């Protein structure tokens, strides 16, 4: 018949303000800290192909010259930098809103099980693809020891 709800002012229909709800939505959606945390890392997929791994990183809007791959002590670092074009091209302040992100993005991966000499990279349609062959498994060798 009736639902039992604890009484709060939010449950009372008189205090509902749809404009306040929309303001809260817009404030949360366009909050710069939201975009900083959401965009500080690019998304990657890593597939095991048996004798190799395939890493695919989504880097839309980047130019090939702005993506750098560095290997240091079995750590692969992918750096991508997007430059701010609106600061250089439009000094007259024609922008009403600028939401595209600019800056440097970086991810690191442990490649200790990878033959780093055989890594191949290509960048096409906003996706960086790395083919990384696995190190060959060193089979233990058996030998007989002579007794002196």
XYZ file of C-alpha atoms in Angstrom:
148
model
C 0.000 0.000 0.000
C 2.520 2.662 1.132
C 6.266 2.452 0.979
C 8.152 3.119 4.189
C 10.877 5.698 3.610
C 12.861 7.595 6.175
C 11.874 11.224 6.181
C 14.411 13.576 4.696
C 13.951 16.855 2.934
C 15.117 15.308 -0.329
C 12.155 12.888 -0.286
C 9.705 15.754 -0.080
C 8.674 16.849 -3.572
C 8.452 20.507 -2.577
C 12.229 20.845 -2.213
C 13.125 19.265 -5.556
C 14.905 21.736 -7.793
C 15.644 20.409 -11.308
C 17.922 23.376 -12.028
C 20.087 22.529 -9.033
C 20.355 18.941 -10.288
C 21.452 20.144 -13.732
C 23.974 22.556 -12.173
C 25.472 19.715 -10.119
C 25.651 17.520 -13.230
C 27.396 20.239 -15.241
C 29.780 21.043 -12.386
C 30.796 17.378 -12.073
C 30.994 16.801 -15.825
C 33.090 19.849 -16.665
C 35.290 19.714 -13.583
C 38.928 20.065 -14.728
C 40.167 17.624 -12.081
C 37.829 14.982 -13.577
C 39.528 15.322 -16.959
C 43.008 15.409 -15.452
C 42.503 12.045 -13.747
C 40.624 10.501 -16.660
C 43.151 11.495 -19.315
C 46.482 11.220 -17.516
C 46.951 7.694 -18.862
C 46.085 6.309 -22.243
C 44.367 2.949 -22.490
C 46.202 -0.176 -23.624
C 45.392 -3.786 -24.500
C 48.011 -6.530 -24.237
C 47.402 -9.862 -25.974
C 49.383 -13.082 -25.567
C 49.976 -14.462 -29.069
C 51.862 -17.557 -27.899
C 55.422 -16.721 -28.903
C 54.938 -12.948 -28.580
C 52.834 -10.229 -26.994
C 50.920 -7.541 -28.861
C 50.426 -4.220 -27.109
C 47.883 -1.792 -28.561
C 47.740 1.717 -27.117
C 45.021 4.208 -28.025
C 46.685 7.513 -28.872
C 44.166 9.390 -31.033
C 45.117 12.866 -32.175
C 48.858 12.392 -31.731
C 51.380 12.738 -34.510
C 53.938 9.977 -35.023
C 56.823 12.357 -34.309
C 55.378 13.159 -30.856
C 55.380 9.527 -29.636
C 58.594 8.210 -28.088
C 59.454 4.675 -26.969
C 62.328 4.266 -24.498
C 63.873 1.090 -23.044
C 65.815 1.331 -19.800
C 66.616 -1.632 -17.500
C 63.748 -3.831 -18.745
C 61.249 -0.963 -18.466
C 59.484 0.183 -21.630
C 58.260 3.773 -21.409
C 55.754 5.143 -23.916
C 55.644 8.954 -23.959
C 53.216 10.961 -26.062
C 52.997 14.738 -26.195
C 50.185 16.812 -27.671
C 50.972 20.456 -28.259
C 48.532 23.275 -27.623
C 47.637 24.733 -31.018
C 45.134 27.292 -29.779
C 47.806 29.265 -27.917
C 49.983 29.606 -31.005
C 47.411 30.103 -33.760
C 44.725 32.164 -32.070
C 46.104 35.015 -29.990
C 42.905 37.074 -30.300
C 40.882 34.938 -27.883
C 38.235 33.611 -30.239
C 37.751 30.458 -28.176
C 34.581 30.332 -26.121
C 35.471 26.947 -24.646
C 38.543 24.756 -25.037
C 38.124 21.226 -23.616
C 40.653 19.229 -25.620
C 43.541 18.099 -23.501
C 47.144 19.011 -24.155
C 50.272 17.882 -22.423
C 52.469 14.842 -21.921
C 51.119 11.355 -21.302
C 53.269 8.438 -20.192
C 52.969 4.732 -19.338
C 55.609 2.223 -18.263
C 55.664 -1.543 -18.763
C 57.918 -4.311 -17.416
C 59.518 -6.080 -20.383
C 61.833 -8.449 -18.506
C 60.321 -11.469 -20.321
C 60.623 -9.804 -23.746
C 63.374 -10.068 -26.346
C 63.855 -6.306 -26.578
C 65.960 -6.558 -29.748
C 62.938 -7.864 -31.664
C 60.324 -5.270 -30.655
C 58.557 -3.738 -33.668
C 56.298 -0.695 -33.479
C 53.819 0.901 -35.857
C 51.392 3.783 -35.483
C 48.268 3.802 -37.608
C 44.829 5.425 -37.238
C 45.545 6.622 -33.692
C 46.633 3.198 -32.410
C 50.220 2.376 -31.481
C 50.863 -1.351 -31.974
C 53.934 -3.057 -30.531
C 54.866 -6.616 -31.446
C 57.070 -7.935 -28.641
C 58.589 -11.434 -29.002
C 59.013 -13.428 -25.827
C 62.441 -14.512 -24.674
C 63.111 -18.112 -25.599
C 62.828 -20.382 -22.614
C 66.214 -21.651 -21.536
C 65.803 -25.352 -21.119
C 67.937 -26.801 -18.348
C 70.774 -28.808 -19.783
C 71.545 -32.179 -18.309
C 75.047 -33.444 -17.985
C 76.796 -36.124 -16.004
C 79.430 -35.126 -13.508
C 82.530 -37.242 -13.122
C 83.604 -38.330 -9.653
C 87.277 -37.703 -8.858
